Structures are given as structure tokens and as C-alpha cells.
mmCIF file of C-alpha atoms in Angstrom:
data_model
loop_
_atom_site.group_PDB
_atom_site.id
_atom_site.type_symbol
_atom_site.label_atom_id
_atom_site.label_comp_id
_atom_site.label_asym_id
_atom_site.label_seq_id
_atom_site.Cartn_x
_atom_site.Cartn_y
_atom_site.Cartn_z
ATOM 1 C CA UNK A 1 -35.499 -2.368 40.739
ATOM 2 C CA UNK A 2 -38.598 -3.418 39.037
ATOM 3 C CA UNK A 3 -38.058 -6.018 37.682
ATOM 4 C CA UNK A 4 -38.941 -7.836 34.132
ATOM 5 C CA UNK A 5 -39.273 -11.612 33.832
ATOM 6 C CA UNK A 6 -35.376 -13.159 33.780
ATOM 7 C CA UNK A 7 -33.655 -10.176 32.037
ATOM 8 C CA UNK A 8 -30.902 -10.592 30.136
ATOM 9 C CA UNK A 9 -27.721 -7.897 29.760
ATOM 10 C CA UNK A 10 -25.303 -8.268 27.100
ATOM 11 C CA UNK A 11 -23.079 -6.683 24.821
ATOM 12 C CA UNK A 12 -20.870 -7.264 21.343
ATOM 13 C CA UNK A 13 -18.109 -9.023 19.989
ATOM 14 C CA UNK A 14 -16.542 -8.449 17.474
ATOM 15 C CA UNK A 15 -16.206 -4.691 17.663
ATOM 16 C CA UNK A 16 -12.095 -3.819 16.242
ATOM 17 C CA UNK A 17 -10.513 -0.771 17.565
ATOM 18 C CA UNK A 18 -6.935 0.176 17.657
ATOM 19 C CA UNK A 19 -4.132 2.944 19.097
ATOM 20 C CA UNK A 20 -4.550 5.247 15.631
ATOM 21 C CA UNK A 21 -8.150 4.458 15.647
ATOM 22 C CA UNK A 22 -10.740 6.638 16.862
ATOM 23 C CA UNK A 23 -13.315 5.728 19.835
ATOM 24 C CA UNK A 24 -15.698 2.037 19.234
ATOM 25 C CA UNK A 25 -19.054 2.593 20.189
ATOM 26 C CA UNK A 26 -20.234 -0.628 22.110
ATOM 27 C CA UNK A 27 -24.056 -1.337 22.803
ATOM 28 C CA UNK A 28 -25.297 -2.091 26.058
ATOM 29 C CA UNK A 29 -27.849 -4.793 25.105
ATOM 30 C CA UNK A 30 -30.898 -6.106 27.204
ATOM 31 C CA UNK A 31 -33.694 -9.402 26.242
ATOM 32 C CA UNK A 32 -36.959 -10.014 28.172
ATOM 33 C CA UNK A 33 -37.441 -6.845 29.844
ATOM 34 C CA UNK A 34 -40.611 -5.982 31.567
ATOM 35 C CA UNK A 35 -41.362 -3.089 32.832
ATOM 36 C CA UNK A 36 -37.528 -2.568 33.362
ATOM 37 C CA UNK A 37 -36.924 0.536 35.130
ATOM 38 C CA UNK A 38 -33.927 0.468 37.797
ATOM 39 C CA UNK A 39 -30.739 -2.112 37.492
ATOM 40 C CA UNK A 40 -27.187 -1.597 38.035
ATOM 41 C CA UNK A 41 -24.502 -2.729 35.544
ATOM 42 C CA UNK A 42 -20.704 -3.702 36.634
ATOM 43 C CA UNK A 43 -18.220 -3.321 33.148
ATOM 44 C CA UNK A 44 -15.077 -4.690 33.442
ATOM 45 C CA UNK A 45 -12.603 -4.175 30.634
ATOM 46 C CA UNK A 46 -8.487 -3.962 30.409
ATOM 47 C CA UNK A 47 -7.428 -0.653 31.550
ATOM 48 C CA UNK A 48 -3.922 -1.090 29.412
ATOM 49 C CA UNK A 49 -5.674 -1.060 26.195
ATOM 50 C CA UNK A 50 -9.130 0.711 26.631
ATOM 51 C CA UNK A 51 -10.441 3.739 28.491
ATOM 52 C CA UNK A 52 -13.886 4.705 29.247
ATOM 53 C CA UNK A 53 -15.485 7.348 31.323
ATOM 54 C CA UNK A 54 -18.535 8.701 32.902
ATOM 55 C CA UNK A 55 -19.172 11.084 29.977
ATOM 56 C CA UNK A 56 -18.909 8.243 27.435
ATOM 57 C CA UNK A 57 -21.788 6.271 28.869
ATOM 58 C CA UNK A 58 -25.480 7.288 26.731
ATOM 59 C CA UNK A 59 -28.585 5.656 26.567
ATOM 60 C CA UNK A 60 -29.574 3.584 23.423
ATOM 61 C CA UNK A 61 -33.061 3.749 21.304
ATOM 62 C CA UNK A 62 -34.446 0.567 23.424
ATOM 63 C CA UNK A 63 -35.128 3.783 25.244
ATOM 64 C CA UNK A 64 -37.501 6.780 23.081
ATOM 65 C CA UNK A 65 -36.146 9.890 22.602
ATOM 66 C CA UNK A 66 -39.105 11.402 24.119
ATOM 67 C CA UNK A 67 -38.436 9.231 27.236
ATOM 68 C CA UNK A 68 -35.274 10.020 28.218
ATOM 69 C CA UNK A 69 -34.997 12.777 29.944
ATOM 70 C CA UNK A 70 -36.787 10.371 32.279
ATOM 71 C CA UNK A 71 -33.946 8.276 32.447
ATOM 72 C CA UNK A 72 -30.800 8.706 34.313
ATOM 73 C CA UNK A 73 -27.022 7.051 33.992
ATOM 74 C CA UNK A 74 -24.974 7.034 37.302
ATOM 75 C CA UNK A 75 -21.431 6.259 36.876
ATOM 76 C CA UNK A 76 -18.635 5.532 38.892
ATOM 77 C CA UNK A 77 -15.496 5.563 37.078
ATOM 78 C CA UNK A 78 -13.288 6.176 40.371
ATOM 79 C CA UNK A 79 -11.429 2.079 39.518
ATOM 80 C CA UNK A 80 -9.275 1.746 36.024
ATOM 81 C CA UNK A 81 -10.907 -1.178 33.626
ATOM 82 C CA UNK A 82 -14.079 -0.777 36.110
ATOM 83 C CA UNK A 83 -17.406 1.078 35.162
ATOM 84 C CA UNK A 84 -20.503 0.699 37.512
ATOM 85 C CA UNK A 85 -23.328 2.010 36.022
ATOM 86 C CA UNK A 86 -27.029 2.458 37.484
ATOM 87 C CA UNK A 87 -30.037 3.244 34.945
ATOM 88 C CA UNK A 88 -32.903 4.180 36.699
ATOM 89 C CA UNK A 89 -36.100 5.822 35.560
ATOM 90 C CA UNK A 90 -39.514 6.401 37.028
ATOM 91 C CA UNK A 91 -42.401 2.887 36.736
ATOM 92 C CA UNK A 92 -44.157 5.105 34.098
ATOM 93 C CA UNK A 93 -41.420 4.980 31.354
ATOM 94 C CA UNK A 94 -39.803 1.999 31.969
ATOM 95 C CA UNK A 95 -38.561 -0.602 29.126
ATOM 96 C CA UNK A 96 -39.766 -3.824 28.102
ATOM 97 C CA UNK A 97 -38.918 -6.097 24.798
ATOM 98 C CA UNK A 98 -35.001 -6.047 23.355
ATOM 99 C CA UNK A 99 -32.640 -4.115 22.063
ATOM 100 C CA UNK A 100 -29.783 -1.250 23.350
ATOM 101 C CA UNK A 101 -30.674 0.500 26.774
ATOM 102 C CA UNK A 102 -27.399 1.604 26.734
ATOM 103 C CA UNK A 103 -23.797 1.822 25.330
ATOM 104 C CA UNK A 104 -20.278 3.153 26.117
ATOM 105 C CA UNK A 105 -17.460 4.382 24.219
ATOM 106 C CA UNK A 106 -14.261 2.563 24.290
ATOM 107 C CA UNK A 107 -11.324 4.969 23.624
ATOM 108 C CA UNK A 108 -7.703 2.263 22.690
ATOM 109 C CA UNK A 109 -4.678 3.895 24.775
ATOM 110 C CA UNK A 110 -1.958 5.075 22.162
ATOM 111 C CA UNK A 111 0.271 1.903 23.568
ATOM 112 C CA UNK A 112 -2.118 -0.508 23.145
ATOM 113 C CA UNK A 113 -0.970 -3.440 21.674
ATOM 114 C CA UNK A 114 -2.958 -6.443 19.508
ATOM 115 C CA UNK A 115 -5.150 -8.905 21.532
ATOM 116 C CA UNK A 116 -8.726 -9.673 21.383
ATOM 117 C CA UNK A 117 -10.080 -8.068 24.421
ATOM 118 C CA UNK A 118 -12.968 -9.274 27.212
ATOM 119 C CA UNK A 119 -15.372 -6.623 27.680
ATOM 120 C CA UNK A 120 -17.334 -8.395 31.272
ATOM 121 C CA UNK A 121 -20.712 -7.182 32.296
ATOM 122 C CA UNK A 122 -22.003 -8.375 35.697
ATOM 123 C CA UNK A 123 -25.152 -7.253 38.341
ATOM 124 C CA UNK A 124 -27.245 -8.781 40.917
ATOM 125 C CA UNK A 125 -27.848 -12.015 40.134
ATOM 126 C CA UNK A 126 -31.776 -11.935 41.400
ATOM 127 C CA UNK A 127 -34.184 -8.631 41.398
ATOM 128 C CA UNK A 128 -37.481 -9.250 42.944
ATOM 129 C CA UNK A 129 -37.200 -12.934 42.358
ATOM 130 C CA UNK A 130 -36.337 -12.641 38.530
ATOM 131 C CA UNK A 131 -32.780 -13.654 38.197
ATOM 132 C CA UNK A 132 -30.818 -11.335 35.878
ATOM 133 C CA UNK A 133 -28.481 -12.664 33.471
ATOM 134 C CA UNK A 134 -25.338 -11.036 31.802
ATOM 135 C CA UNK A 135 -23.627 -12.138 28.139
ATOM 136 C CA UNK A 136 -19.765 -10.711 27.955
ATOM 137 C CA UNK A 137 -18.137 -9.149 24.915
ATOM 138 C CA UNK A 138 -15.254 -8.728 22.967
ATOM 139 C CA UNK A 139 -13.254 -5.859 21.086
ATOM 140 C CA UNK A 140 -10.559 -6.621 19.166
ATOM 141 C CA UNK A 141 -7.470 -4.653 19.468
ATOM 142 C CA UNK A 142 -6.094 -3.969 16.053
ATOM 143 C CA UNK A 143 -1.850 -2.010 16.872
ATOM 144 C CA UNK A 144 -0.301 -4.253 13.871
ATOM 145 C CA UNK A 145 0.369 -1.834 10.849
ATOM 146 C CA UNK A 146 0.878 -3.011 7.437
ATOM 147 C CA UNK A 147 3.777 -5.991 6.897
ATOM 148 C CA UNK A 148 6.531 -4.271 4.486
ATOM 149 C CA UNK A 149 5.794 -4.533 1.353
ATOM 150 C CA UNK A 150 7.063 -7.061 -1.564
ATOM 151 C CA UNK A 151 8.814 -4.562 -4.121
ATOM 152 C CA UNK A 152 9.356 -5.211 -7.933
ATOM 153 C CA UNK A 153 10.025 -2.553 -11.001
ATOM 154 C CA UNK A 154 8.667 -3.752 -13.994
ATOM 155 C CA UNK A 155 10.067 -2.961 -17.525
ATOM 156 C CA UNK A 156 7.948 -4.731 -19.569
ATOM 157 C CA UNK A 157 4.004 -4.342 -18.879
ATOM 158 C CA UNK A 158 1.791 -5.982 -20.943
ATOM 159 C CA UNK A 159 0.838 -4.297 -24.326
ATOM 160 C CA UNK A 160 0.315 -1.546 -24.184
ATOM 161 C CA UNK A 161 1.679 -0.335 -20.681
ATOM 162 C CA UNK A 162 4.474 1.930 -19.141
ATOM 163 C CA UNK A 163 6.750 1.392 -16.418
ATOM 164 C CA UNK A 164 6.383 0.839 -13.251
ATOM 165 C CA UNK A 165 7.536 0.413 -10.100
ATOM 166 C CA UNK A 166 5.165 -1.752 -8.083
ATOM 167 C CA UNK A 167 5.020 -2.239 -4.113
ATOM 168 C CA UNK A 168 2.571 -5.499 -3.165
ATOM 169 C CA UNK A 169 1.037 -4.688 0.180
ATOM 170 C CA UNK A 170 -0.873 -7.827 2.265
ATOM 171 C CA UNK A 171 -3.247 -6.126 3.237
ATOM 172 C CA UNK A 172 -5.845 -2.801 1.447
ATOM 173 C CA UNK A 173 -4.451 0.534 1.705
ATOM 174 C CA UNK A 174 -5.652 1.971 -1.150
ATOM 175 C CA UNK A 175 -6.865 5.262 0.801
ATOM 176 C CA UNK A 176 -3.988 5.707 1.857
ATOM 177 C CA UNK A 177 -2.185 6.149 -1.172
ATOM 178 C CA UNK A 178 -1.122 8.735 -3.299
ATOM 179 C CA UNK A 179 1.815 9.983 -5.958
ATOM 180 C CA UNK A 180 3.481 11.785 -3.441
ATOM 181 C CA UNK A 181 4.456 8.563 -1.082
ATOM 182 C CA UNK A 182 6.654 7.076 -3.900
ATOM 183 C CA UNK A 183 10.173 8.905 -3.020
ATOM 184 C CA UNK A 184 12.341 8.116 -6.228
ATOM 185 C CA UNK A 185 15.694 9.509 -6.631
ATOM 186 C CA UNK A 186 18.252 8.791 -9.560
ATOM 187 C CA UNK A 187 21.489 7.708 -7.818
ATOM 188 C CA UNK A 188 23.507 8.588 -10.602
ATOM 189 C CA UNK A 189 22.302 12.168 -11.223
ATOM 190 C CA UNK A 190 21.448 12.506 -7.543
ATOM 191 C CA UNK A 191 18.105 14.337 -9.253
ATOM 192 C CA UNK A 192 14.864 13.484 -7.502
ATOM 193 C CA UNK A 193 11.283 12.447 -9.810
ATOM 194 C CA UNK A 194 9.069 15.536 -8.537
ATOM 195 C CA UNK A 195 5.974 13.574 -6.816
ATOM 196 C CA UNK A 196 3.756 15.757 -9.160
ATOM 197 C CA UNK A 197 5.267 13.669 -12.110
ATOM 198 C CA UNK A 198 3.826 10.491 -11.052
ATOM 199 C CA UNK A 199 1.220 8.825 -10.772
ATOM 200 C CA UNK A 200 -0.158 5.891 -9.358
ATOM 201 C CA UNK A 201 -3.142 3.144 -9.573
ATOM 202 C CA UNK A 202 -4.240 0.586 -6.332
ATOM 203 C CA UNK A 203 -4.869 -2.579 -8.516
ATOM 204 C CA UNK A 204 -5.759 -6.213 -7.677
ATOM 205 C CA UNK A 205 -4.032 -7.991 -5.150
ATOM 206 C CA UNK A 206 -3.161 -4.816 -2.724
ATOM 207 C CA UNK A 207 -0.765 -3.399 -5.335
ATOM 208 C CA UNK A 208 0.695 0.235 -5.723
ATOM 209 C CA UNK A 209 1.558 0.475 -9.217
ATOM 210 C CA UNK A 210 3.343 4.128 -9.558
ATOM 211 C CA UNK A 211 3.848 4.709 -13.244
ATOM 212 C CA UNK A 212 5.753 7.983 -14.831
ATOM 213 C CA UNK A 213 3.628 9.295 -17.288
ATOM 214 C CA UNK A 214 4.572 13.251 -17.876
ATOM 215 C CA UNK A 215 7.990 11.401 -18.940
ATOM 216 C CA UNK A 216 7.972 10.941 -22.739
ATOM 217 C CA UNK A 217 6.476 7.506 -23.116
ATOM 218 C CA UNK A 218 6.645 7.392 -19.697
ATOM 219 C CA UNK A 219 10.439 5.911 -19.574
ATOM 220 C CA UNK A 220 12.922 6.862 -17.011
ATOM 221 C CA UNK A 221 16.160 8.350 -17.566
ATOM 222 C CA UNK A 222 19.225 6.357 -17.576
ATOM 223 C CA UNK A 223 20.277 5.684 -13.691
ATOM 224 C CA UNK A 224 20.390 3.829 -10.377
ATOM 225 C CA UNK A 225 17.227 4.640 -8.300
ATOM 226 C CA UNK A 226 16.136 3.854 -4.735
ATOM 227 C CA UNK A 227 12.918 3.941 -4.241
ATOM 228 C CA UNK A 228 10.933 4.732 -0.706
ATOM 229 C CA UNK A 229 8.088 4.783 1.025
ATOM 230 C CA UNK A 230 8.196 6.080 4.458
ATOM 231 C CA UNK A 231 6.130 3.953 6.875
ATOM 232 C CA UNK A 232 3.845 6.651 8.073
ATOM 233 C CA UNK A 233 2.616 7.381 4.355
ATOM 234 C CA UNK A 234 0.804 3.999 3.976
ATOM 235 C CA UNK A 235 -1.919 2.894 6.976
ATOM 236 C CA UNK A 236 -4.546 0.538 7.220
ATOM 237 C CA UNK A 237 -7.993 0.826 7.845
ATOM 238 C CA UNK A 238 -8.089 1.298 11.183
ATOM 239 C CA UNK A 239 -4.817 4.505 10.797
ATOM 240 C CA UNK A 240 -1.764 1.901 11.873
ATOM 241 C CA UNK A 241 1.105 2.670 10.182
ATOM 242 C CA UNK A 242 2.927 0.694 8.295
ATOM 243 C CA UNK A 243 5.917 -1.442 10.268
ATOM 244 C CA UNK A 244 8.582 0.560 8.618
ATOM 245 C CA UNK A 245 9.793 2.360 5.463
ATOM 246 C CA UNK A 246 9.725 0.731 2.780
ATOM 247 C CA UNK A 247 13.106 1.316 -0.069
ATOM 248 C CA UNK A 248 14.664 -0.906 -2.766
ATOM 249 C CA UNK A 249 16.879 0.234 -5.382
ATOM 250 C CA UNK A 250 16.765 -1.253 -9.254
ATOM 251 C CA UNK A 251 18.142 0.010 -12.300
ATOM 252 C CA UNK A 252 17.323 1.712 -16.073
ATOM 253 C CA UNK A 253 19.447 1.861 -19.113
ATOM 254 C CA UNK A 254 17.211 2.033 -22.311
ATOM 255 C CA UNK A 255 18.187 -0.388 -25.122
ATOM 256 C CA UNK A 256 18.970 -3.218 -22.436
ATOM 257 C CA UNK A 257 16.567 -5.750 -23.842
ATOM 258 C CA UNK A 258 18.211 -8.388 -21.324
ATOM 259 C CA UNK A 259 18.663 -6.509 -18.141
ATOM 260 C CA UNK A 260 22.067 -6.882 -17.459
ATOM 261 C CA UNK A 261 23.387 -3.692 -17.810
ATOM 262 C CA UNK A 262 25.049 -3.731 -20.775
ATOM 263 C CA UNK A 263 24.091 -2.300 -24.574
ATOM 264 C CA UNK A 264 25.987 -4.564 -26.681
ATOM 265 C CA UNK A 265 25.265 -7.437 -29.259
ATOM 266 C CA UNK A 266 22.665 -9.675 -27.396
ATOM 267 C CA UNK A 267 20.972 -6.278 -26.966
ATOM 268 C CA UNK A 268 20.504 -5.928 -30.710
ATOM 269 C CA UNK A 269 20.300 -9.488 -32.000
ATOM 270 C CA UNK A 270 16.907 -9.214 -29.739
ATOM 271 C CA UNK A 271 15.422 -6.359 -31.385
ATOM 272 C CA UNK A 272 16.794 -7.958 -34.971
ATOM 273 C CA UNK A 273 14.629 -11.419 -34.054
ATOM 274 C CA UNK A 274 11.592 -9.400 -33.391
ATOM 275 C CA UNK A 275 12.248 -6.348 -36.015
ATOM 276 C CA UNK A 276 8.891 -5.811 -37.705
ATOM 277 C CA UNK A 277 6.549 -6.999 -35.020
ATOM 278 C CA UNK A 278 3.607 -5.969 -32.731
ATOM 279 C CA UNK A 279 2.602 -6.534 -29.728
ATOM 280 C CA UNK A 280 6.316 -6.432 -28.317
ATOM 281 C CA UNK A 281 7.637 -6.459 -25.045
ATOM 282 C CA UNK A 282 10.857 -4.005 -24.148
ATOM 283 C CA UNK A 283 12.334 -7.423 -23.639
ATOM 284 C CA UNK A 284 11.949 -7.698 -26.513
ATOM 285 C CA UNK A 285 13.200 -4.806 -28.449
ATOM 286 C CA UNK A 286 10.644 -2.257 -27.752
ATOM 287 C CA UNK A 287 12.309 0.622 -25.821
ATOM 288 C CA UNK A 288 10.011 3.693 -26.188
ATOM 289 C CA UNK A 289 6.897 1.083 -25.271
ATOM 290 C CA UNK A 290 5.099 1.506 -28.462
ATOM 291 C CA UNK A 291 4.057 -1.733 -29.152
ATOM 292 C CA UNK A 292 6.561 -2.446 -32.118
ATOM 293 C CA UNK A 293 9.931 -3.034 -32.920
ATOM 294 C CA UNK A 294 10.950 -0.192 -35.857
ATOM 295 C CA UNK A 295 13.610 2.030 -36.734
ATOM 296 C CA UNK A 296 12.577 4.145 -33.493
ATOM 297 C CA UNK A 297 14.636 1.077 -31.314
ATOM 298 C CA UNK A 298 17.062 0.406 -33.145
ATOM 299 C CA UNK A 299 18.381 4.357 -33.127
ATOM 300 C CA UNK A 300 18.163 3.799 -29.518
ATOM 301 C CA UNK A 301 20.991 0.727 -29.735
ATOM 302 C CA UNK A 302 22.889 2.549 -32.233
ATOM 303 C CA UNK A 303 22.978 5.826 -30.737
ATOM 304 C CA UNK A 304 24.205 3.690 -27.431
ATOM 305 C CA UNK A 305 25.734 1.197 -28.342
ATOM 306 C CA UNK A 306 28.383 -0.073 -25.996
ATOM 307 C CA UNK A 307 27.548 1.927 -22.813
ATOM 308 C CA UNK A 308 28.058 0.363 -19.328
ATOM 309 C CA UNK A 309 25.506 1.332 -16.312
ATOM 310 C CA UNK A 310 27.517 1.552 -13.030
ATOM 311 C CA UNK A 311 26.152 1.670 -10.196
ATOM 312 C CA UNK A 312 26.478 5.116 -8.204
ATOM 313 C CA UNK A 313 29.878 3.748 -6.301
ATOM 314 C CA UNK A 314 31.866 2.710 -9.379
ATOM 315 C CA UNK A 315 32.185 5.955 -10.293
ATOM 316 C CA UNK A 316 31.625 9.492 -11.004
ATOM 317 C CA UNK A 317 28.046 10.680 -12.033
ATOM 318 C CA UNK A 318 27.318 9.660 -16.144
ATOM 319 C CA UNK A 319 29.276 10.691 -19.091
ATOM 320 C CA UNK A 320 27.619 12.931 -21.244
ATOM 321 C CA UNK A 321 26.888 11.480 -24.780
ATOM 322 C CA UNK A 322 29.318 12.936 -26.136
ATOM 323 C CA UNK A 323 31.918 11.435 -24.381
ATOM 324 C CA UNK A 324 30.851 8.302 -24.663
ATOM 325 C CA UNK A 325 29.996 7.991 -28.390
ATOM 326 C CA UNK A 326 28.025 6.276 -31.052
ATOM 327 C CA UNK A 327 31.114 2.593 -31.099
ATOM 328 C CA UNK A 328 32.256 3.641 -27.638
ATOM 329 C CA UNK A 329 32.310 0.904 -24.507
ATOM 330 C CA UNK A 330 32.369 3.505 -22.175
ATOM 331 C CA UNK A 331 30.456 2.544 -19.179
ATOM 332 C CA UNK A 332 27.498 5.086 -17.889
ATOM 333 C CA UNK A 333 29.120 6.423 -14.588
ATOM 334 C CA UNK A 334 32.614 6.369 -15.339
ATOM 335 C CA UNK A 335 35.290 8.809 -16.888
ATOM 336 C CA UNK A 336 36.627 7.776 -20.664
ATOM 337 C CA UNK A 337 40.576 7.779 -19.770
ATOM 338 C CA UNK A 338 39.498 5.764 -16.594
ATOM 339 C CA UNK A 339 37.705 2.612 -18.450
ATOM 340 C CA UNK A 340 38.857 2.303 -21.665
ATOM 341 C CA UNK A 341 39.349 -1.399 -21.456
ATOM 342 C CA UNK A 342 36.207 -1.936 -19.709
ATOM 343 C CA UNK A 343 34.823 -3.571 -22.670
ATOM 344 C CA UNK A 344 31.443 -5.289 -22.157
ATOM 345 C CA UNK A 345 31.874 -8.884 -22.960
ATOM 346 C CA UNK A 346 31.000 -10.049 -26.545
ATOM 347 C CA UNK A 347 31.332 -6.601 -27.232
ATOM 348 C CA UNK A 348 34.123 -7.259 -29.865
ATOM 349 C CA UNK A 349 31.815 -7.974 -32.254
ATOM 350 C CA UNK A 350 30.522 -4.902 -34.539
ATOM 351 C CA UNK A 351 26.583 -3.005 -34.419
ATOM 352 C CA UNK A 352 27.455 -1.594 -37.769
ATOM 353 C CA UNK A 353 27.870 -3.375 -41.166
ATOM 354 C CA UNK A 354 28.660 -2.078 -44.719
ATOM 355 C CA UNK A 355 27.132 -5.136 -46.156
ATOM 356 C CA UNK A 356 23.447 -5.785 -45.563
ATOM 357 C CA UNK A 357 22.098 -7.152 -41.887
ATOM 358 C CA UNK A 358 18.139 -8.674 -42.024
ATOM 359 C CA UNK A 359 16.694 -7.923 -38.719
ATOM 360 C CA UNK A 360 14.399 -10.817 -39.222
ATOM 361 C CA UNK A 361 11.398 -9.037 -39.237
ATOM 362 C CA UNK A 362 8.324 -8.008 -42.591
ATOM 363 C CA UNK A 363 7.751 -5.137 -43.891
ATOM 364 C CA UNK A 364 4.187 -4.204 -44.177
ATOM 365 C CA UNK A 365 4.257 -5.386 -47.797
ATOM 366 C CA UNK A 366 5.375 -8.645 -47.319
ATOM 367 C CA UNK A 367 8.809 -8.049 -48.367
ATOM 368 C CA UNK A 368 12.064 -8.981 -46.078
ATOM 369 C CA UNK A 369 13.261 -5.985 -44.219
ATOM 370 C CA UNK A 370 17.275 -5.908 -45.003
ATOM 371 C CA UNK A 371 19.022 -2.677 -45.033
ATOM 372 C CA UNK A 372 22.596 -0.960 -44.025
ATOM 373 C CA UNK A 373 22.986 -0.169 -40.488
ATOM 374 C CA UNK A 374 25.263 2.358 -41.149
ATOM 375 C CA UNK A 375 26.198 2.144 -44.770
ATOM 376 C CA UNK A 376 29.311 2.336 -46.434
#
């Protein structure tokens, strides 16, 4: 070997890969090289997490491209977890200075588990009175996929806004999220919401907001829903899939301001107390998400008053509107005859009156809005 003044060999630390990611190239560096033209390096690594072979060893950019044809690499990879390397050239093409003289492409094994795994360099201590030093490196194996996200059904978005099904992740999975990742089924009607009717925005806090712009005002039909994202559909930046399917149930009954699955006097009172208000939310009686509580919202309650949305296990598929009736107390999801006594709490007070009902708001002209809901 034609040595330099105390050459110092090293590799890097902090590189990251994983069993679902591509290969990871780590450099082999030298410092303080002077006319260095032949040297041996032994690389030790964890064969349960990484693999490398002769074809994975290459020359680095410290050796000019015009000179690389004059260099050769001999690799002994017969022992798993060990690469014995010899770099050599004639003295006319020796290297000096500092930089990357070579690199190794490591491949994570399919069964690799999360760990910081060492890449150790070794070799002869002295060559021609020159002392060789070796500095080890590490590779981080990340085999852990995104944890199960938080889940919520947001039927009271800020104004203006639309209802959404939200999944909050603990790390950035945005590049892997698409509208088709949400599998949404109305359990009362056994209807699957088509992926083309779903929109997704990946926003602050690593949250995916799935909304439904193709439905009228972005409002889902009444029912209990199962929302699922399959584990393989969401991956982190190393393509590690989510640890399990993310799934939860929620319900929606339009006109149910207090979200108790009944449409009754409590919901009417909420609407009445906010009637005429702008900038209102669903919980304040804005049932069509247009930001205003008005007669359009009152009509929602008037046509559905007395309905009770039952889980699908509690009865057959939801009753039709004709079987419920404006004044009916028949639960949605049950037959009228079987549930004639299933009157919601506090629903004995009739919504409809032959005397004026003050809806608590002001008209645009400043006068108080007061009217017969049905009239006499």
C-alpha cells in the first residue's frame, strides 16, 4: 500500500431506511489521504436487518470519473454481515485529500425490526509506518408504520364549511392519502358512499379531512355509518403501512341539532333561539350549512319532527318518509306498528301551533319575526 499521512476512514450515521423502503446508500469516506492507492476495509453489519453484496459496492466521487477505470474493487461477501473490500490502483492514480472514495448500497431485509444498527469499519492499523484509523457509523431501521389515528365525525364545522370525517395521524402520511382511502357505508341502508363522491384535504396536525361535495350542501343522508381506512392504504415516508385498519362508527340525523338521535322540541328550541342569525353552525340550527338559520332550516325540522334514528341492529331499514309523517314519532329504522309507543322524551309538546310562535330573530327590516308555523 502506498499510504498517506495517517489516513482516517469513516462512514456516516443517521441514515434511515426500512423493510418497505428502497435501498440505502452510505458513503465510505477518507480524510488526510496522501497518494493513497491501495487499502483494505472490512465492513461489519447486522445481517438480520441489512444485506449487501459485491454488486452493491462502488467507487465514490473522490476518485475522478476519468480515473475510475484505473481502480479496481475486490469484494469478499461470503460471510453474511461481513464485506471484505480491497480498493487498488496504480500509483499514477492515487488519491489525496478528503472525500468519498466508495459507497455501499444496503438493502433492508423484509423482516427487519426497528433499531439503530451499526456499520463498523476496520482494517490494518499500520501500513508503511502510517497509522490507519476507522470511525463507525449507523443506519436507523424504521419498521414501524403509522399508529392508529384519532377519529371523529365533524358535523359542526366553522362557517363556511362542510361536514367531514376526520382522521388525525401522528406523523406525516399526506403523500399516501387519497379520497378512495375512506370506505364509508350507511349501515341503515347498506349503501356504500362512492369514492368519487368523497373529497380529501390533508391539513394541519397531520389530519385528513374527508368531505362529501357531491351531496346536496355536502350533507350525508341520515343513518349510522361505518368509516374505515385499511392499513395498507396509508403509509409513512418509508412506505411502512399503518399498524391496523382504522375504523369507527358515527350517526347523522339532519335536523338533530343536539345530536341525540331524536328530532324533537329541544332541536326546535335551538333553532328558534338562533332564528335569523348569520354565521351560525349546525348545532345552532343551520341544518343546510349555508351559515344562516332561516325557514329552510325550519322546514327540515317540520318534515322530520318526531323521528328517532335507531342503530341498524335495532330494527329494519329506515322507514320511508311517508310512513313517518310530519307529526309522527316513529323512529327511523323501525316500523310504525312496532314502535307506536316509542315517543321521544319531551315530545309531548307539539311543534305546531295555531297561535304565533316567536322564533327569536329579527327580519332584515328590523321587525321581530313571528309567524304561524302551520297556521289555523
